Short mmCIF file of C-alpha atoms in Angstrom, two decimals:
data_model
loop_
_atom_site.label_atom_id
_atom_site.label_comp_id
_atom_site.label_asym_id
_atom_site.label_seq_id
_atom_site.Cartn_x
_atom_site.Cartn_y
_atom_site.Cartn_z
CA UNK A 1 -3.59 -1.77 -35.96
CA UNK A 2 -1.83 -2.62 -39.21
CA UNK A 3 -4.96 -4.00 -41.22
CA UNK A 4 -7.34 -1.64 -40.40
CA UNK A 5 -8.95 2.00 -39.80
CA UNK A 6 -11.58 3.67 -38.09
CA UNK A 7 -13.58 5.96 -40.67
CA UNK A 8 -16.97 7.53 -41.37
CA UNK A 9 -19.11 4.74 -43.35
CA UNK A 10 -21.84 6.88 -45.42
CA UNK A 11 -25.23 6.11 -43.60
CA UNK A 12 -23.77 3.74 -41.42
CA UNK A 13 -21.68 6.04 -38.88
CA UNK A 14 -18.45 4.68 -37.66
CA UNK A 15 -16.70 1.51 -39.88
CA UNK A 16 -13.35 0.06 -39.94
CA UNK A 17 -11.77 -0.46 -43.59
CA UNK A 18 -8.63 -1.77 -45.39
CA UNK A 19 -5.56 -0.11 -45.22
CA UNK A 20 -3.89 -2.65 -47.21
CA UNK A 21 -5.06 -5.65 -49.73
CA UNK A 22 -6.06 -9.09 -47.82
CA UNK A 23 -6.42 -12.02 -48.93
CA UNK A 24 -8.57 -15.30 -48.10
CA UNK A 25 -8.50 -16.39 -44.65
CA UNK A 26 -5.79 -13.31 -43.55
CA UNK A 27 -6.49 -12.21 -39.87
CA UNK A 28 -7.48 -8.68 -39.81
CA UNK A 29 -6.85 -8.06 -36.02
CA UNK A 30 -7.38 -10.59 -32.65
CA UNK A 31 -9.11 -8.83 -29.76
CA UNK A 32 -9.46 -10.16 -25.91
CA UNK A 33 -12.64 -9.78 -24.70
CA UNK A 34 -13.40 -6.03 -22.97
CA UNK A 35 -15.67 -8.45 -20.63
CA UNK A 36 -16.97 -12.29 -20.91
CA UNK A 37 -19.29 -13.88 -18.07
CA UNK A 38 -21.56 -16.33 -18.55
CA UNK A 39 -25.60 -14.72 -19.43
CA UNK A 40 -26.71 -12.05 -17.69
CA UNK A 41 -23.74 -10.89 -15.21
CA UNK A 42 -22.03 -9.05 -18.27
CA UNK A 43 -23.05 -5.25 -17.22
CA UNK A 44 -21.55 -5.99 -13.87
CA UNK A 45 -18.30 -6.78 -14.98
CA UNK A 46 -17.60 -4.50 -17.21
CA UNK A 47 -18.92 -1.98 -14.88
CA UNK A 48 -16.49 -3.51 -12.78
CA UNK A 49 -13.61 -3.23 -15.47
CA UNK A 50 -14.47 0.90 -16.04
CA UNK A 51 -13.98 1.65 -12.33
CA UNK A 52 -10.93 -0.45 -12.12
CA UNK A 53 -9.02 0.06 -15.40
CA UNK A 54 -11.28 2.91 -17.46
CA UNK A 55 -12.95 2.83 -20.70
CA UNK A 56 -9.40 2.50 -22.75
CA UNK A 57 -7.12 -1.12 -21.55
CA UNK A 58 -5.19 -1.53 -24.66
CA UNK A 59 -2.94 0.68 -27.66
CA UNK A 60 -4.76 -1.79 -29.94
CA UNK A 61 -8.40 -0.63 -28.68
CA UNK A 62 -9.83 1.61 -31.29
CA UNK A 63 -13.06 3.35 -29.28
CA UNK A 64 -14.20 3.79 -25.71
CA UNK A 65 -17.07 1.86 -24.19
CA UNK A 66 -18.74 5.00 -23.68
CA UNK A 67 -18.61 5.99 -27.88
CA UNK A 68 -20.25 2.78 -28.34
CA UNK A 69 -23.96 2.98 -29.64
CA UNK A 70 -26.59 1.92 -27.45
CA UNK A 71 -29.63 2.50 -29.34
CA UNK A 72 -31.63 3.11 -26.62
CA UNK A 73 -33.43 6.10 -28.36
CA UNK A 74 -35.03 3.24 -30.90
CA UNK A 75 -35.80 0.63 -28.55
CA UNK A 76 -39.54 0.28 -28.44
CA UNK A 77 -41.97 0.52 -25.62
CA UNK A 78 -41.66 -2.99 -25.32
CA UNK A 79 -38.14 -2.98 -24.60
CA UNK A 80 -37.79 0.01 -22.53
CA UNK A 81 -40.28 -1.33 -20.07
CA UNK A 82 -37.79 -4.90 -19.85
CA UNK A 83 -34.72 -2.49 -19.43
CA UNK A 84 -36.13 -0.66 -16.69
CA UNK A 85 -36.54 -3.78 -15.19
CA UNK A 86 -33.01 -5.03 -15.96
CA UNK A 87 -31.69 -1.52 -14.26
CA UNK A 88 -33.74 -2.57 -11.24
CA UNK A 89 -32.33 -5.81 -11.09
CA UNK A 90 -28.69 -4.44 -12.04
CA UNK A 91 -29.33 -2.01 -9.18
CA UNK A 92 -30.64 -4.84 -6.52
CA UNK A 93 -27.33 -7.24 -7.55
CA UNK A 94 -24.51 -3.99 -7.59
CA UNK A 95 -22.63 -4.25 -4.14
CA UNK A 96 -23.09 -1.44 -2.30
CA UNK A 97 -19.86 -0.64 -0.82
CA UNK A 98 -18.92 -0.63 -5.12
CA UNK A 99 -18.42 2.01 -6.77
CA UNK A 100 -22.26 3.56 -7.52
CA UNK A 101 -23.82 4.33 -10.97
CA UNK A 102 -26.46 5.76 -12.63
CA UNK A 103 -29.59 5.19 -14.24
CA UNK A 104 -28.18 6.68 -17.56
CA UNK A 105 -24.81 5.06 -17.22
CA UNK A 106 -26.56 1.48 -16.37
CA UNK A 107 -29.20 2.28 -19.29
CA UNK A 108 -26.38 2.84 -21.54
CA UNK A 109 -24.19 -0.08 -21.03
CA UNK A 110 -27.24 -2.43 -21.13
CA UNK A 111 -27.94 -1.03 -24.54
CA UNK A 112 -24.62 -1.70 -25.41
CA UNK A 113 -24.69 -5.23 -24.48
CA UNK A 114 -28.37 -5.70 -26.35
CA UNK A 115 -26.70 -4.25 -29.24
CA UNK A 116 -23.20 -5.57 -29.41
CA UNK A 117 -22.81 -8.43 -27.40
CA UNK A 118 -21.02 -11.64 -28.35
CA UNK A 119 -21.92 -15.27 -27.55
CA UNK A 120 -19.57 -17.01 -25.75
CA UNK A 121 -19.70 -20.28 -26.94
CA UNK A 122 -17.41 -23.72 -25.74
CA UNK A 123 -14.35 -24.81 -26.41
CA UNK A 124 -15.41 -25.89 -30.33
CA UNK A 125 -18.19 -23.53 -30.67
CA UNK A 126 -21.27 -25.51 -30.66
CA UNK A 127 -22.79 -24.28 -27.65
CA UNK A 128 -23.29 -20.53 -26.22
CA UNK A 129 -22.09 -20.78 -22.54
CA UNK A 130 -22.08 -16.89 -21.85
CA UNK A 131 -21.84 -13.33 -23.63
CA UNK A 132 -18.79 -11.23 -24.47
CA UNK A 133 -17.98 -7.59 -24.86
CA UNK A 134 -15.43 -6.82 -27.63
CA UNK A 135 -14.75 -3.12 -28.38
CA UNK A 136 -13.20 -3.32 -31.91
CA UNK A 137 -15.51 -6.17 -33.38
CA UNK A 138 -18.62 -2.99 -32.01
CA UNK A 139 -17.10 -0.83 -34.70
CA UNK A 140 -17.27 -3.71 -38.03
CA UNK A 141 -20.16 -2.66 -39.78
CA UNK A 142 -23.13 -5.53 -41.75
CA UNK A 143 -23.63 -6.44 -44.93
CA UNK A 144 -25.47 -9.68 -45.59
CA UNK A 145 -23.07 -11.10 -48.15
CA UNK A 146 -19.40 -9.51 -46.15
CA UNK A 147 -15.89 -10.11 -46.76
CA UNK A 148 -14.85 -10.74 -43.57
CA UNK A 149 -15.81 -13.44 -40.33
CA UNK A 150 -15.71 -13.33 -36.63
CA UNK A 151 -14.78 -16.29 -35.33
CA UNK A 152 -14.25 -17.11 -31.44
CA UNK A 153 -11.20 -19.11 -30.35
CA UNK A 154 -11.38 -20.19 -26.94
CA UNK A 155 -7.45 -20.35 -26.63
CA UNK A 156 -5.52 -22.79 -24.51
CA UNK A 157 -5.51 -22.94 -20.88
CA UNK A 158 -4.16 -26.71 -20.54
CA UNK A 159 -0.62 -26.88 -20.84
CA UNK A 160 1.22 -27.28 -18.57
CA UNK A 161 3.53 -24.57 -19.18
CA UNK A 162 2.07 -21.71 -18.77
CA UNK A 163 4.57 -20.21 -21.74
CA UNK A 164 2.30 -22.52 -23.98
CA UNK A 165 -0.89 -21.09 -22.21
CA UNK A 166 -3.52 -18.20 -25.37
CA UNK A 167 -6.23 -16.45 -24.21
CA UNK A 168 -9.76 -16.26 -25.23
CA UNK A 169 -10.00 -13.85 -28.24
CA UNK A 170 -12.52 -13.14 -31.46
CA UNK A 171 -10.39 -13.08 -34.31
CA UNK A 172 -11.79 -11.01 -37.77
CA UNK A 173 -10.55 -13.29 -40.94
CA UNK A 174 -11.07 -12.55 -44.66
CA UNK A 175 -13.14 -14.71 -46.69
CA UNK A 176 -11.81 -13.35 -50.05
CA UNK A 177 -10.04 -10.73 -51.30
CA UNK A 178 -10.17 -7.32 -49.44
CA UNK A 179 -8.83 -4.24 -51.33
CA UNK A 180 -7.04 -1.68 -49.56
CA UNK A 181 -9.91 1.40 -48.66
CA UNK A 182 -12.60 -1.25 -48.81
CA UNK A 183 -14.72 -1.21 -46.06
CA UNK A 184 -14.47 -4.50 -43.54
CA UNK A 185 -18.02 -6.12 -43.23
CA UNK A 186 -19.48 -9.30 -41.25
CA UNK A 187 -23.11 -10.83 -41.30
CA UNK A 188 -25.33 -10.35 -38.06
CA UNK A 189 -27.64 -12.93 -39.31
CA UNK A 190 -27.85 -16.20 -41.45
CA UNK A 191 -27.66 -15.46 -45.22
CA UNK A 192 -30.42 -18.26 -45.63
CA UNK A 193 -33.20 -16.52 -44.41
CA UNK A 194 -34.81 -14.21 -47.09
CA UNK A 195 -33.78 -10.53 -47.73
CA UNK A 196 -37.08 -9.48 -45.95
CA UNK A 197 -37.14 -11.50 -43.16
CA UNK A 198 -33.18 -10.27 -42.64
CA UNK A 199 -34.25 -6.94 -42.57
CA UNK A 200 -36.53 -7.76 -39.86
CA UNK A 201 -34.01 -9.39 -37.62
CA UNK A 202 -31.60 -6.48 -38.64
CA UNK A 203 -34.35 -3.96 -37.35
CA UNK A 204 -35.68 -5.79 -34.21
CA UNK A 205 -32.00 -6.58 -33.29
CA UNK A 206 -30.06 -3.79 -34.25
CA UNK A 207 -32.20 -0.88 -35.23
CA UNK A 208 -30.89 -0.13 -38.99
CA UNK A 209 -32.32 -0.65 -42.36
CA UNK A 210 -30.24 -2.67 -44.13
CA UNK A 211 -29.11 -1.07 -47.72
CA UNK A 212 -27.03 -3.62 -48.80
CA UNK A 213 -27.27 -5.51 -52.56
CA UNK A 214 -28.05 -8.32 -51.37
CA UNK A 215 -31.16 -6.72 -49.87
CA UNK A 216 -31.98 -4.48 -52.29
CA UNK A 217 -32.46 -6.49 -55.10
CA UNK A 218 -33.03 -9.61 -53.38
CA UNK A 219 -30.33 -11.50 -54.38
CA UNK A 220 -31.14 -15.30 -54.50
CA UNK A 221 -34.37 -14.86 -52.81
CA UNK A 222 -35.65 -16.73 -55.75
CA UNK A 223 -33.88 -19.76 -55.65
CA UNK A 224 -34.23 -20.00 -51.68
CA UNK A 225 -38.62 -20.14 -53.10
CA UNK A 226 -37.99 -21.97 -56.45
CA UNK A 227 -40.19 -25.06 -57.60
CA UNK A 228 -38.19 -27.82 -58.74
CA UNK A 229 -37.05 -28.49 -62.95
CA UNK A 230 -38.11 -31.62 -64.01
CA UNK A 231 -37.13 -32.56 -68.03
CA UNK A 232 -36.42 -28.84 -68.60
CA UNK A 233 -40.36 -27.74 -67.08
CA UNK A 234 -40.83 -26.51 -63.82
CA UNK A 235 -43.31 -27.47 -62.01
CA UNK A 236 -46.55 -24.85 -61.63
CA UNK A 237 -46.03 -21.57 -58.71
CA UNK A 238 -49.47 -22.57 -57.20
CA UNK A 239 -48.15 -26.37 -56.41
CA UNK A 240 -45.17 -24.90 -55.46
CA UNK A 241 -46.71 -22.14 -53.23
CA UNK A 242 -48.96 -25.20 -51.70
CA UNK A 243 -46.09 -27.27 -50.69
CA UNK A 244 -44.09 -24.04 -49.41
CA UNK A 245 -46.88 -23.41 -47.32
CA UNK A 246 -47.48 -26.58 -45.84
CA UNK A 247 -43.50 -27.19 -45.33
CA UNK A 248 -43.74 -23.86 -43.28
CA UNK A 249 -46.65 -25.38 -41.07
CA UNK A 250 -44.71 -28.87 -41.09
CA UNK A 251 -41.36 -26.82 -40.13
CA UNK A 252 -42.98 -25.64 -36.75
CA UNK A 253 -44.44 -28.96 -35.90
CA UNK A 254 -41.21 -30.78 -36.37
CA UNK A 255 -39.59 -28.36 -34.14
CA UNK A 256 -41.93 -28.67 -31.73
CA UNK A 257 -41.36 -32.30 -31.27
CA UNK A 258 -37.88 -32.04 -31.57
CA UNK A 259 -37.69 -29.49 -28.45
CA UNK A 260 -39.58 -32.36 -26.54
CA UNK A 261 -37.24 -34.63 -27.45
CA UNK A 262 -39.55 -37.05 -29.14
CA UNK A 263 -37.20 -37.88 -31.68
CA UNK A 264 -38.78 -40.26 -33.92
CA UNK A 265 -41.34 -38.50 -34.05
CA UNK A 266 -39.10 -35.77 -35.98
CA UNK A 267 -38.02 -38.69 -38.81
CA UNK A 268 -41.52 -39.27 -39.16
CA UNK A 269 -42.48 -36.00 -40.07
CA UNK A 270 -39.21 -35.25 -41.84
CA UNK A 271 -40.14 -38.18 -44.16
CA UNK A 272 -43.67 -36.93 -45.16
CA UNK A 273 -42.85 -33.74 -45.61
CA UNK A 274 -40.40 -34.94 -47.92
CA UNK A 275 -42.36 -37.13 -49.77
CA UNK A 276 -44.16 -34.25 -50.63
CA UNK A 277 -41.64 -31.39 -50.78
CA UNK A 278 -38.97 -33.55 -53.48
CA UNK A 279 -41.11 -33.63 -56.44
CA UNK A 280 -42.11 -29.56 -56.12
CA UNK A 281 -39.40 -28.07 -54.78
CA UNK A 282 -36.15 -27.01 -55.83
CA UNK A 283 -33.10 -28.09 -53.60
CA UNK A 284 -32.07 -24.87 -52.99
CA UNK A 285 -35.82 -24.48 -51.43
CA UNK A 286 -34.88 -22.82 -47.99
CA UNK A 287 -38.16 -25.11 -46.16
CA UNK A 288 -36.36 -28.17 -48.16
CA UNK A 289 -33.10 -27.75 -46.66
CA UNK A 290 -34.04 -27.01 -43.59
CA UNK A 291 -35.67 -30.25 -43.72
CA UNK A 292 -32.81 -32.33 -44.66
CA UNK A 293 -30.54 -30.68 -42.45
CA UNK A 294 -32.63 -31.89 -39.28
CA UNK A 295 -33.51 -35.58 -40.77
CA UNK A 296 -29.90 -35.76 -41.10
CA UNK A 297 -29.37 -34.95 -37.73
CA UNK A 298 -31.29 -36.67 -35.94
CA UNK A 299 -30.85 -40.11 -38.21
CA UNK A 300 -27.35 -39.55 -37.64
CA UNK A 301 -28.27 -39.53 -33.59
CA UNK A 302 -30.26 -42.42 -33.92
CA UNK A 303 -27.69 -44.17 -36.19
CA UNK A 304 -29.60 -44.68 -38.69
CA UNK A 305 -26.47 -43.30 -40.95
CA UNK A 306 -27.17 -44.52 -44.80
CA UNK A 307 -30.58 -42.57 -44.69
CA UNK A 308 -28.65 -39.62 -42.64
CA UNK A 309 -26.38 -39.35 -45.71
CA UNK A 310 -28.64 -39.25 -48.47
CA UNK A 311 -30.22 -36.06 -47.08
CA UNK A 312 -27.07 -34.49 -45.78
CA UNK A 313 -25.31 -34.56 -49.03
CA UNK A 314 -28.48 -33.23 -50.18
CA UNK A 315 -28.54 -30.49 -48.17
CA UNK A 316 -24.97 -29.75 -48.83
CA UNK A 317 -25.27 -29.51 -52.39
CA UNK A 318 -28.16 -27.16 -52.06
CA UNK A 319 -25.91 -24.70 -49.55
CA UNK A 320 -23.24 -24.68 -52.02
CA UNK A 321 -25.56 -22.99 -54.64
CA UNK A 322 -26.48 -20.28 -52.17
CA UNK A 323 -23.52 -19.81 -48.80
CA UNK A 324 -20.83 -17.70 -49.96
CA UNK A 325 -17.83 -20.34 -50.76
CA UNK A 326 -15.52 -20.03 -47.63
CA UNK A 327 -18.97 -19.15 -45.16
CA UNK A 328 -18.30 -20.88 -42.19
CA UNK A 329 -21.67 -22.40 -41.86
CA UNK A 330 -21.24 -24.13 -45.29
CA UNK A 331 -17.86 -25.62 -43.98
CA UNK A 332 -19.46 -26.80 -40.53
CA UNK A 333 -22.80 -28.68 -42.97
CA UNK A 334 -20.02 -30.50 -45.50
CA UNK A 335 -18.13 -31.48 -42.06
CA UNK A 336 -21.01 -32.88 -40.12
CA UNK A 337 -22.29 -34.51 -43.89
CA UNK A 338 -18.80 -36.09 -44.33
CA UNK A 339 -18.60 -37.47 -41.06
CA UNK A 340 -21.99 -38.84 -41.19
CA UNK A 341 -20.94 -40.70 -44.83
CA UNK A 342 -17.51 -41.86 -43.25
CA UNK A 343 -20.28 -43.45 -40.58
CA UNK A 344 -22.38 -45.05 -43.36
CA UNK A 345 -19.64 -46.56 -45.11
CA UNK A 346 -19.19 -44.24 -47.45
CA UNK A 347 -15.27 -43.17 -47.26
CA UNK A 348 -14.90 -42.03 -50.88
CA UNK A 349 -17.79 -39.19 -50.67
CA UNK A 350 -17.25 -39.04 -46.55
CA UNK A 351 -13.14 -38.41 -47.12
CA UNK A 352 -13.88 -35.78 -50.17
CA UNK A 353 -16.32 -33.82 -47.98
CA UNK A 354 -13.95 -33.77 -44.91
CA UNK A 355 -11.43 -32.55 -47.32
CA UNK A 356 -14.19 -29.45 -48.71
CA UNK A 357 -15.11 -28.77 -45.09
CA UNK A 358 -11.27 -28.63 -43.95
CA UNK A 359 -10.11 -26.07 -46.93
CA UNK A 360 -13.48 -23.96 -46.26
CA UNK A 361 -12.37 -24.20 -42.12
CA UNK A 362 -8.76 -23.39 -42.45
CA UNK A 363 -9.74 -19.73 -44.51
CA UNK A 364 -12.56 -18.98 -42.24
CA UNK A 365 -11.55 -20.49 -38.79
CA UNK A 366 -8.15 -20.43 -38.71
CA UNK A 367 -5.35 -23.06 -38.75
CA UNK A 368 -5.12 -23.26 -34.48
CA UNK A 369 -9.18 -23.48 -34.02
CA UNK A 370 -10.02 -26.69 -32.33
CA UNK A 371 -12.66 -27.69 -34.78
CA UNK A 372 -9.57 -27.24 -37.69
CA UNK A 373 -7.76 -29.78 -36.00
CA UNK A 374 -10.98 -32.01 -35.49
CA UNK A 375 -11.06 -31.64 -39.36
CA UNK A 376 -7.28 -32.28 -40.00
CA UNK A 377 -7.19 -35.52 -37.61
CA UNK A 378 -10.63 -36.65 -39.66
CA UNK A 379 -9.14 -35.76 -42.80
CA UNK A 380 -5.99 -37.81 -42.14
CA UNK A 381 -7.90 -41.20 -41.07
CA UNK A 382 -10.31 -41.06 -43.56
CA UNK A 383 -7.22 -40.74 -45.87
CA UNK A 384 -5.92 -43.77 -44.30
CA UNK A 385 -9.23 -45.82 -44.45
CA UNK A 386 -9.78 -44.72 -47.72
CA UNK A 387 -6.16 -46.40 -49.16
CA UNK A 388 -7.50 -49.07 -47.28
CA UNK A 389 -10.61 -49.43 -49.24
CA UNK A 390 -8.84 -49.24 -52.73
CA UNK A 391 -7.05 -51.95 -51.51
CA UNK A 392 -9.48 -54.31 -50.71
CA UNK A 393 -13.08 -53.37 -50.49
CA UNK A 394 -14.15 -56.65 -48.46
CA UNK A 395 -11.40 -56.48 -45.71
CA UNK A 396 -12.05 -52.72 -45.09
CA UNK A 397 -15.76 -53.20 -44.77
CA UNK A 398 -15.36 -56.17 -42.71
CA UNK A 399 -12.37 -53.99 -40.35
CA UNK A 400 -14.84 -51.71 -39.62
CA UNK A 401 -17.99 -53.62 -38.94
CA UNK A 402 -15.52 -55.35 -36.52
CA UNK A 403 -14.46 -51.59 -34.76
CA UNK A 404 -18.75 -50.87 -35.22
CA UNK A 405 -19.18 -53.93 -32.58
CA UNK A 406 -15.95 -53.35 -30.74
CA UNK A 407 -14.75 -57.13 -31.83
CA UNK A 408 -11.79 -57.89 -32.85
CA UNK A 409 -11.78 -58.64 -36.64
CA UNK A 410 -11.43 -62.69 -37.98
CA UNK A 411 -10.49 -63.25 -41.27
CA UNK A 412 -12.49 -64.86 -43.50
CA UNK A 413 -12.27 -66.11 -46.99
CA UNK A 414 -13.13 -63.24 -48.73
CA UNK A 415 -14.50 -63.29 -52.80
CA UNK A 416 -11.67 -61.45 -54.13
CA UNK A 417 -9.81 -61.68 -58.03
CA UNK A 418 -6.84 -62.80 -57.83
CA UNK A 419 -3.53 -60.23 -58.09
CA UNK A 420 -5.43 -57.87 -56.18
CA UNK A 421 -3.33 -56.55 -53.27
CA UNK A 422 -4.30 -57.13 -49.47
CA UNK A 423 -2.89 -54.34 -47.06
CA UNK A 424 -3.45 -56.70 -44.26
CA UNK A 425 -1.66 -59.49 -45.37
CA UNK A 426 1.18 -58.21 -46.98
CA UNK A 427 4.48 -59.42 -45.54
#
């Protein structure tokens, strides 16, 4: 590997770091998967993979599947009871005329897979359609604000040439500048949940303490709580502790109804909670934006899209205050916010947060991941439609109420000063 090194991270064991400077959106290294199968067939094929091929398929593999921690030391009683049962199961689906294994071999793998496992999602990477095992990504150590990403590109398996034809791969990109001996870090969990409830996830998940700053001295943990500033005072901790605590209770009914699909039911609550929650809290409030995010959603689903946008850009402009600039999850909010404006009407603020989204994609996606050229295809009509709308406001606006209906589009006298130019009518 020309990027990177395997070395001894102090307290965290094995890490990979820098052996040369990077820069935003560089790709560190592109693995194949050891193993991918959709949930809960992964142990047997990799099993299947180690009899077949051994431990070691590639120059460009840094570690064994055996050096691989499996944690199974830590795992609680809890846990150790459900792997005994997954060994049994293992044991019940492993062909017999196969190659046999045993209990420690099966206990270890398992372990491996609880610990390092990667979802598998689809084609764009909105939905988890199976797990993956990826050697080199095992050895890329956390920190909860990192410089690097793992991002999954599903490749291309449609041309017809098969010359044309990439394979499924996780690909490690910089968000920012990496200097050479600095160790390479990703996130295991969202950076919006607070440092103590991280730790928790960290712990339950992946059986470390996390030591980084952000922990420590929990970094932005007060703005992700803060009461709202109005005229320079902010408003009192015990109205702002009230509201947090009924948002929380809100937060689970809401989700509740949304599981059962009963979505109006979700704008309704998403609108009193609101009502309540926009006078007290801050918009970087973590309750707040988790709010807006799913009013926005589902609005946009039920096309109601002016009311979608208000809270999306919302939302937005709270992430941008605490996501690291080139996060991925900030770029995939200011794309689904700028498509929901461009659906509302709204191509100036729609096109400008297509654009934000596309330069956040490109560093931490790539330039050849699907959703990058979802973004780049957006970013070009909305270009179009917006020199469109400088044109003539009343001819755009009446073009696309005609494409909203699926009509063809009559033109009418429109109340327009004379001089100004109309795109559709010039000769």
């Amino acid at each position: 590997m020309d990027n990177v090194e395997v070395f001894d991270s102090p307290g965290k064991g094995r890490g990979l770091r820098a052996v040369r400077e990077l820069w935003a959106g560089d790709v560190l290294f592109i693995e194949p998967s050891y193993a991918a199968v959709v949930f809960d067939r992964l142990a047997a094929r990799v099993f299947w993979r180690l009899d077949k091929e051994g431990g070691i398929v590639s120059d460009l593999q840094l570690t064994t599947i055996d050096s691989l921690e499996d944690h199974v030391s830590d795992m609680p009683e809890e846990d150790l009871q459900q792997l005994k049962i997954d060994i049994h199961n293992f044991l019940d689906y492993w062909p017999r005329t196969s190659k046999p294994h045993n209990v420690d071999s099966i206990s270890h793998i398992l372990g491996v897979i609880n610990c390092n496992g990667f979802t598998v999602s689809d084609q764009r990477g909105l939905q988890a359609v199976g797990v993956g095992l990826f050697p080199n990504l095992c050895l890329v150590n956390h920190d909860c604000w990192p410089n690097c990403t793992v991002i999954l590109n599903n490749g291309n398996q449609s041309a017809v040439n098969k010359m044309y034809h990439s394979y499924r791969r996780v690909e490690l990109r910089s968000l920012g500048n990496v200097k050479e001996g600095e160790e390479i870090t990703v996130s295991y969990v969202d950076y919006l949940n607070l440092s103590h409830e991280r730790k928790r996830l960290l712990k339950d998940q992946y059986f470390f303490d996390c030591t980084c700053e952000h922990c420590t001295t929990g970094t932005k943990d007060d703005l992700k709580m803060a009461g709202k500033v109005v005229d320079g005072v902010k408003v009192p901790d015990e109205q702002v502790k009230e509201v947090t605590e009924y948002s929380l209770d809100i937060l689970k009914k809401m989700e509740q109804a949304r599981v059962d699909g009963k979505y109006h039911e979700v704008v309704k609550i998403c609108r009193e909670c609101l009502e309540r929650q926009e006078p007290v809290l801050a918009d970087t409030h973590i309750y707040q934006l988790r709010m807006w995010s799913t009013a926005s959603e589902v609005l946009s689903y039920l096309q109601y899209f002016s009311e979608a946008a208000t809270y999306a850009r919302k939302m937005v402009d709270g992430y941008l205050k605490l996501y690291h600039p080139n996060n991925g999850a900030l770029g995939m909010a200011t794309m689904r916010a700028g498509v929901t404006h461009w659906q509302a009407g709204l191509i100036e603020v729609g096109h400008g947060m297509i654009c934000k989204a596309y330069s956040i994609i490109m560093i931490s996606h790539g330039p050849t991941h699907p959703i990058t050229k979802d973004l780049e295809a957006m970013r070009q009509q909305t270009e179009m439609e917006l020199r469109m709308f400088k044109q003539n406001e009343f001819v755009y606006h009446q073009m696309r109420e005609a494409a909203l209906k699926n009509q063809p589009m009559s033109m009418q006298a429109e109340p327009v000063e004379e001089g100004i130019k109309n795109l559709f009518r010039r000769k």
